[in-house]
PDB file of C-alpha atoms in Angstrom:
ATOM      1  CA  MET G   2      -0.007   0.008  -0.004  1.00 39.00           C
ATOM      2  CA  ALA G   3       1.768   3.140  -1.160  1.00 37.00           C
ATOM      3  CA  ALA G   4       1.715   5.662   1.560  1.00 47.00           C
ATOM      4  CA  ALA G   5       0.566   8.695  -0.361  1.00 49.00           C
ATOM      5  CA  ALA G   6       2.107  11.904   0.938  1.00 51.00           C
ATOM      6  CA  ALA G   7      -0.881  13.198   2.701  1.00 64.00           C
ATOM      7  CA  ALA G   8      -1.051  16.973   2.560  1.00 78.00           C
ATOM      8  CA  ALA G   9      -1.799  18.835   5.735  1.00 81.00           C
ATOM      9  CA  PRO G  10      -5.488  19.708   6.023  1.00 85.00           C
ATOM     10  CA  THR G  11      -6.471  23.281   5.164  1.00 86.00           C
ATOM     11  CA  ARG G  12      -8.047  25.420   7.835  1.00 86.00           C
ATOM     12  CA  ALA G  13     -11.440  24.979   6.207  1.00 87.00           C
ATOM     13  CA  GLU G  14     -11.102  21.161   6.179  1.00 89.00           C
ATOM     14  CA  ALA G  15     -10.118  21.086   9.781  1.00 90.00           C
ATOM     15  CA  LEU G  16     -13.039  23.269  10.806  1.00 90.00           C
ATOM     16  CA  SER G  17     -15.365  21.187   8.661  1.00 91.00           C
ATOM     17  CA  LEU G  18     -14.243  18.049  10.481  1.00 92.00           C
ATOM     18  CA  PHE G  19     -14.783  19.767  13.814  1.00 93.00           C
ATOM     19  CA  ARG G  20     -18.273  20.791  12.733  1.00 92.00           C
ATOM     20  CA  SER G  21     -19.082  17.313  11.618  1.00 92.00           C
ATOM     21  CA  LEU G  22     -17.975  15.902  14.911  1.00 93.00           C
ATOM     22  CA  LEU G  23     -20.100  18.351  16.831  1.00 93.00           C
ATOM     23  CA  ARG G  24     -23.134  17.646  14.632  1.00 92.00           C
ATOM     24  CA  THR G  25     -22.697  13.868  15.154  1.00 93.00           C
ATOM     25  CA  ALA G  26     -22.429  14.537  18.905  1.00 92.00           C
ATOM     26  CA  LYS G  27     -25.791  16.230  18.811  1.00 90.00           C
ATOM     27  CA  GLN G  28     -27.441  13.031  17.575  1.00 90.00           C
ATOM     28  CA  PHE G  29     -26.720  11.100  20.750  1.00 89.00           C
ATOM     29  CA  SER G  30     -29.691  10.928  23.057  1.00 86.00           C
ATOM     30  CA  ASP G  31     -27.495  10.009  26.005  1.00 86.00           C
ATOM     31  CA  TYR G  32     -26.397  13.193  27.723  1.00 88.00           C
ATOM     32  CA  ASN G  33     -23.072  11.717  28.875  1.00 88.00           C
ATOM     33  CA  ILE G  34     -21.929  10.496  25.493  1.00 90.00           C
ATOM     34  CA  ARG G  35     -23.023  13.739  23.843  1.00 91.00           C
ATOM     35  CA  GLU G  36     -21.091  15.898  26.247  1.00 91.00           C
ATOM     36  CA  TYR G  37     -18.080  13.658  26.126  1.00 93.00           C
ATOM     37  CA  THR G  38     -17.940  13.684  22.334  1.00 93.00           C
ATOM     38  CA  ARG G  39     -18.156  17.483  22.300  1.00 92.00           C
ATOM     39  CA  ARG G  40     -15.617  17.926  25.003  1.00 93.00           C
ATOM     40  CA  ARG G  41     -13.199  15.408  23.520  1.00 93.00           C
ATOM     41  CA  ALA G  42     -13.429  16.888  20.047  1.00 93.00           C
ATOM     42  CA  ALA G  43     -12.910  20.435  21.321  1.00 92.00           C
ATOM     43  CA  ASP G  44      -9.967  19.388  23.533  1.00 92.00           C
ATOM     44  CA  ALA G  45      -8.290  17.359  20.765  1.00 92.00           C
ATOM     45  CA  PHE G  46      -8.598  20.110  18.153  1.00 91.00           C
ATOM     46  CA  ARG G  47      -7.349  22.724  20.585  1.00 90.00           C
ATOM     47  CA  GLU G  48      -4.418  20.578  21.541  1.00 89.00           C
ATOM     48  CA  ASN G  49      -3.403  20.043  17.948  1.00 88.00           C
ATOM     49  CA  ARG G  50      -3.945  23.625  16.913  1.00 85.00           C
ATOM     50  CA  ALA G  51      -0.312  24.532  16.610  1.00 81.00           C
ATOM     51  CA  LEU G  52       1.010  21.404  14.862  1.00 79.00           C
ATOM     52  CA  ALA G  53       3.766  22.829  12.757  1.00 74.00           C
ATOM     53  CA  ASP G  54       4.823  20.100  10.395  1.00 84.00           C
ATOM     54  CA  ALA G  55       2.555  18.739   7.660  1.00 85.00           C
ATOM     55  CA  PRO G  56       2.807  14.976   8.392  1.00 89.00           C
ATOM     56  CA  ALA G  57       1.842  15.420  12.009  1.00 89.00           C
ATOM     57  CA  ALA G  58      -1.100  17.601  11.056  1.00 89.00           C
ATOM     58  CA  ALA G  59      -2.159  15.141   8.373  1.00 91.00           C
ATOM     59  CA  ALA G  60      -1.922  12.249  10.840  1.00 91.00           C
ATOM     60  CA  ALA G  61      -4.051  14.122  13.367  1.00 91.00           C
ATOM     61  CA  PHE G  62      -6.610  14.894  10.678  1.00 92.00           C
ATOM     62  CA  ALA G  63      -6.772  11.265   9.630  1.00 93.00           C
ATOM     63  CA  GLU G  64      -7.174  10.216  13.274  1.00 93.00           C
ATOM     64  CA  GLY G  65     -10.015  12.739  13.607  1.00 93.00           C
ATOM     65  CA  LYS G  66     -11.739  11.335  10.531  1.00 94.00           C
ATOM     66  CA  LYS G  67     -11.507   7.856  11.906  1.00 94.00           C
ATOM     67  CA  GLN G  68     -13.025   9.007  15.172  1.00 94.00           C
ATOM     68  CA  LEU G  69     -15.843  10.675  13.245  1.00 94.00           C
ATOM     69  CA  GLU G  70     -16.658   7.353  11.620  1.00 95.00           C
ATOM     70  CA  VAL G  71     -16.696   5.669  15.026  1.00 94.00           C
ATOM     71  CA  ALA G  72     -18.978   8.367  16.383  1.00 93.00           C
ATOM     72  CA  LYS G  73     -21.363   8.048  13.493  1.00 93.00           C
ATOM     73  CA  ARG G  74     -21.655   4.306  13.910  1.00 94.00           C
ATOM     74  CA  GLN G  75     -22.118   4.627  17.620  1.00 92.00           C
ATOM     75  CA  ALA G  76     -24.833   7.217  17.145  1.00 91.00           C
ATOM     76  CA  VAL G  77     -26.805   4.717  15.129  1.00 92.00           C
ATOM     77  CA  VAL G  78     -26.243   1.907  17.657  1.00 91.00           C
ATOM     78  CA  TYR G  79     -27.181   4.087  20.652  1.00 89.00           C
ATOM     79  CA  SER G  80     -30.317   5.326  18.976  1.00 87.00           C
ATOM     80  CA  LEU G  81     -31.505   1.717  18.904  1.00 89.00           C
ATOM     81  CA  TYR G  82     -31.293   1.500  22.638  1.00 85.00           C
ATOM     82  CA  ALA G  83     -32.218   4.967  23.699  1.00 80.00           C
ATOM     83  CA  PRO G  84     -33.306   5.162  27.366  1.00 78.00           C
ATOM     84  CA  LYS G  85     -36.718   6.585  27.988  1.00 77.00           C
ATOM     85  CA  SER G  86     -35.771   8.847  30.890  1.00 79.00           C
ATOM     86  CA  LYS G  87     -33.544  11.871  30.607  1.00 78.00           C
ATOM     87  CA  SER G  88     -30.408  12.385  32.603  1.00 78.00           C
ATOM     88  CA  VAL G  89     -30.796  14.600  35.655  1.00 79.00           C
ATOM     89  CA  MET G  90     -28.383  17.070  34.063  1.00 79.00           C
ATOM     90  CA  GLU G  91     -30.862  17.699  31.272  1.00 78.00           C
ATOM     91  CA  LEU G  92     -33.782  18.566  33.527  1.00 76.00           C
ATOM     92  CA  LYS G  93     -34.486  22.241  33.518  1.00 70.00           C
ATOM     93  CA  VAL G  94     -33.933  23.994  36.835  1.00 69.00           C
ATOM     94  CA  GLN G  95     -37.412  24.397  38.232  1.00 61.00           C
TER      95      GLN G  95
ATOM     96  CA  MET U  21     -57.750  74.348 -22.776  1.00 60.00           C
ATOM     97  CA  THR U  22     -55.289  71.785 -21.985  1.00 62.00           C
ATOM     98  CA  SER U  23     -54.374  71.557 -18.399  1.00 62.00           C
ATOM     99  CA  VAL U  24     -51.219  69.935 -17.726  1.00 62.00           C
ATOM    100  CA  SER U  25     -51.320  68.297 -14.482  1.00 61.00           C
ATOM    101  CA  ILE U  26     -47.966  67.393 -13.227  1.00 62.00           C
ATOM    102  CA  ARG U  27     -48.537  64.727 -10.792  1.00 58.00           C
ATOM    103  CA  SER U  28     -45.488  64.924  -8.712  1.00 55.00           C
ATOM    104  CA  ARG U  29     -45.208  61.689  -7.017  1.00 53.00           C
ATOM    105  CA  THR U  30     -42.384  61.520  -4.571  1.00 52.00           C
ATOM    106  CA  SER U  31     -40.363  58.462  -5.330  1.00 50.00           C
ATOM    107  CA  SER U  32     -41.433  55.990  -2.816  1.00 50.00           C
ATOM    108  CA  LEU U  33     -38.446  55.672  -0.597  1.00 51.00           C
ATOM    109  CA  ARG U  34     -39.025  52.173   0.615  1.00 50.00           C
ATOM    110  CA  PHE U  35     -36.705  52.385   3.559  1.00 50.00           C
ATOM    111  CA  LYS U  36     -36.317  48.760   3.921  1.00 43.00           C
ATOM    112  CA  ILE U  37     -33.768  48.168   6.568  1.00 48.00           C
ATOM    113  CA  CYS U  38     -32.933  44.669   5.585  1.00 52.00           C
ATOM    114  CA  CYS U  39     -30.877  42.433   7.802  1.00 51.00           C
ATOM    115  CA  SER U  40     -31.337  44.159  11.094  1.00 66.00           C
ATOM    116  CA  ALA U  41     -32.079  41.740  13.870  1.00 69.00           C
ATOM    117  CA  LYS U  42     -34.372  42.128  16.810  1.00 79.00           C
ATOM    118  CA  LYS U  43     -32.851  43.257  20.132  1.00 82.00           C
ATOM    119  CA  GLU U  44     -33.866  40.043  21.888  1.00 83.00           C
ATOM    120  CA  THR U  45     -32.104  37.942  19.290  1.00 85.00           C
ATOM    121  CA  VAL U  46     -28.975  39.991  19.691  1.00 85.00           C
ATOM    122  CA  ASP U  47     -29.191  39.642  23.491  1.00 85.00           C
ATOM    123  CA  LYS U  48     -29.631  35.920  23.268  1.00 85.00           C
ATOM    124  CA  VAL U  49     -26.628  35.654  20.971  1.00 86.00           C
ATOM    125  CA  CYS U  50     -24.600  37.794  23.356  1.00 86.00           C
ATOM    126  CA  ASN U  51     -25.477  35.472  26.215  1.00 85.00           C
ATOM    127  CA  ILE U  52     -24.514  32.350  24.326  1.00 86.00           C
ATOM    128  CA  VAL U  53     -21.193  33.891  23.295  1.00 87.00           C
ATOM    129  CA  LYS U  54     -20.490  34.969  26.864  1.00 86.00           C
ATOM    130  CA  GLU U  55     -21.164  31.431  28.110  1.00 85.00           C
ATOM    131  CA  GLN U  56     -19.098  29.739  25.402  1.00 85.00           C
ATOM    132  CA  LEU U  57     -16.101  32.020  25.848  1.00 85.00           C
ATOM    133  CA  ALA U  58     -16.485  32.025  29.654  1.00 84.00           C
ATOM    134  CA  LEU U  59     -16.184  35.756  29.768  1.00 83.00           C
ATOM    135  CA  PRO U  60     -16.277  37.516  33.129  1.00 82.00           C
ATOM    136  CA  ASP U  61     -19.608  39.105  33.935  1.00 79.00           C
ATOM    137  CA  GLY U  62     -18.603  42.680  33.446  1.00 75.00           C
ATOM    138  CA  THR U  63     -17.489  42.253  29.788  1.00 78.00           C
ATOM    139  CA  ALA U  64     -19.346  44.565  27.499  1.00 78.00           C
ATOM    140  CA  ILE U  65     -20.724  42.684  24.507  1.00 80.00           C
ATOM    141  CA  THR U  66     -22.593  44.695  21.906  1.00 80.00           C
ATOM    142  CA  ALA U  67     -23.941  43.903  18.474  1.00 78.00           C
ATOM    143  CA  GLU U  68     -20.721  45.158  16.924  1.00 82.00           C
ATOM    144  CA  SER U  69     -18.412  43.056  18.978  1.00 82.00           C
ATOM    145  CA  LYS U  70     -16.187  40.897  16.883  1.00 84.00           C
ATOM    146  CA  PHE U  71     -15.701  37.339  18.050  1.00 84.00           C
ATOM    147  CA  ALA U  72     -11.973  37.610  17.426  1.00 83.00           C
ATOM    148  CA  GLU U  73     -11.792  40.687  19.667  1.00 84.00           C
ATOM    149  CA  LEU U  74     -13.571  38.836  22.423  1.00 84.00           C
ATOM    150  CA  GLY U  75     -10.793  36.227  22.343  1.00 83.00           C
ATOM    151  CA  ALA U  76     -12.462  33.556  20.226  1.00 85.00           C
ATOM    152  CA  ASP U  77     -10.407  31.543  17.741  1.00 87.00           C
ATOM    153  CA  SER U  78     -11.924  29.708  14.852  1.00 87.00           C
ATOM    154  CA  LEU U  79     -12.728  26.609  16.957  1.00 89.00           C
ATOM    155  CA  ASP U  80     -14.591  28.790  19.378  1.00 89.00           C
ATOM    156  CA  THR U  81     -16.501  30.315  16.523  1.00 89.00           C
ATOM    157  CA  VAL U  82     -17.584  26.854  15.330  1.00 90.00           C
ATOM    158  CA  GLU U  83     -18.739  25.976  18.790  1.00 90.00           C
ATOM    159  CA  ILE U  84     -20.606  29.260  19.151  1.00 90.00           C
ATOM    160  CA  VAL U  85     -22.393  28.663  15.849  1.00 90.00           C
ATOM    161  CA  MET U  86     -23.312  25.167  17.055  1.00 91.00           C
ATOM    162  CA  GLY U  87     -24.676  26.606  20.275  1.00 90.00           C
ATOM    163  CA  LEU U  88     -26.711  29.140  18.274  1.00 89.00           C
ATOM    164  CA  GLU U  89     -28.092  26.363  16.097  1.00 90.00           C
ATOM    165  CA  GLU U  90     -29.292  24.486  19.113  1.00 88.00           C
ATOM    166  CA  ALA U  91     -30.722  27.506  20.868  1.00 87.00           C
ATOM    167  CA  PHE U  92     -32.707  28.727  17.849  1.00 86.00           C
ATOM    168  CA  GLY U  93     -33.475  25.368  16.264  1.00 86.00           C
ATOM    169  CA  ILE U  94     -31.937  26.225  12.948  1.00 87.00           C
ATOM    170  CA  THR U  95     -29.212  24.746  10.757  1.00 88.00           C
ATOM    171  CA  VAL U  96     -26.387  26.906   9.525  1.00 87.00           C
ATOM    172  CA  ASP U  97     -24.486  25.726   6.440  1.00 85.00           C
ATOM    173  CA  GLU U  98     -20.731  25.866   6.106  1.00 83.00           C
ATOM    174  CA  THR U  99     -20.457  28.817   3.806  1.00 85.00           C
ATOM    175  CA  SER U 100     -22.778  31.059   5.853  1.00 85.00           C
ATOM    176  CA  ALA U 101     -20.976  30.059   9.046  1.00 84.00           C
ATOM    177  CA  GLN U 102     -17.644  31.250   7.668  1.00 82.00           C
ATOM    178  CA  ASP U 103     -18.957  34.755   7.145  1.00 83.00           C
ATOM    179  CA  ILE U 104     -19.942  35.319  10.730  1.00 85.00           C
ATOM    180  CA  ALA U 105     -17.538  37.731  12.319  1.00 84.00           C
ATOM    181  CA  THR U 106     -19.615  39.829  14.683  1.00 85.00           C
ATOM    182  CA  VAL U 107     -22.574  39.360  16.993  1.00 85.00           C
ATOM    183  CA  GLN U 108     -24.684  41.318  14.525  1.00 85.00           C
ATOM    184  CA  ASP U 109     -23.792  38.994  11.693  1.00 84.00           C
ATOM    185  CA  ALA U 110     -24.871  36.022  13.755  1.00 86.00           C
ATOM    186  CA  ALA U 111     -28.126  37.660  14.832  1.00 86.00           C
ATOM    187  CA  ASN U 112     -28.978  38.659  11.205  1.00 86.00           C
ATOM    188  CA  LEU U 113     -28.291  35.184   9.922  1.00 87.00           C
ATOM    189  CA  ILE U 114     -30.409  33.652  12.704  1.00 87.00           C
ATOM    190  CA  GLU U 115     -33.374  35.877  11.915  1.00 87.00           C
ATOM    191  CA  LYS U 116     -33.122  35.040   8.229  1.00 87.00           C
ATOM    192  CA  LEU U 117     -33.008  31.308   8.908  1.00 87.00           C
ATOM    193  CA  VAL U 118     -35.865  31.461  11.401  1.00 86.00           C
ATOM    194  CA  LEU U 119     -37.991  33.321   8.857  1.00 86.00           C
ATOM    195  CA  GLU U 120     -37.121  30.806   6.179  1.00 86.00           C
ATOM    196  CA  LYS U 121     -38.003  28.005   8.465  1.00 83.00           C
ATOM    197  CA  ALA U 122     -41.304  29.458   9.420  1.00 82.00           C
ATOM    198  CA  SER U 123     -42.375  30.100   5.823  1.00 80.00           C
TER     199      SER U 123
END
């Protein structure tokens, strides 16, 4: 398998991946998973903001895309077993 | 006897102020931005405040737009999201999308 020289993602691509991750996070009905996905995505992107060299950035981008696929699959699986009651964190303050 | 009647009709100045959002929308946007950027309570946010000036980077902007989508129940597409630079921009876009959704 020829390792194609992956070019570093452009700013727009990285932001698009971030947006996709956040959108996928929205689909989870479970509060915990939703918040975790959001938090983890934000943390990871922030951590890798300043990656200087192209291969490292490309690797991080590829990793992000993989995680997006995982999240999408899990969103489908979790939707099959959605709990009926909401988490206490989601209840509006009375 | 011909009477020439000059009907002077003032050109109808339809002063349509397009793209100006309601105050409550702007306020709601300001609150969401404050929350997202964890700004101290005394920070002054007006409609003209730029996200970059408030200390938001592009990641923060994406998160803010997501928060706005959720709060107003709209979906912002990529290209529109990239144009948002100030609170006013966001509020205008929100109003437009809400109107489109209602129609």
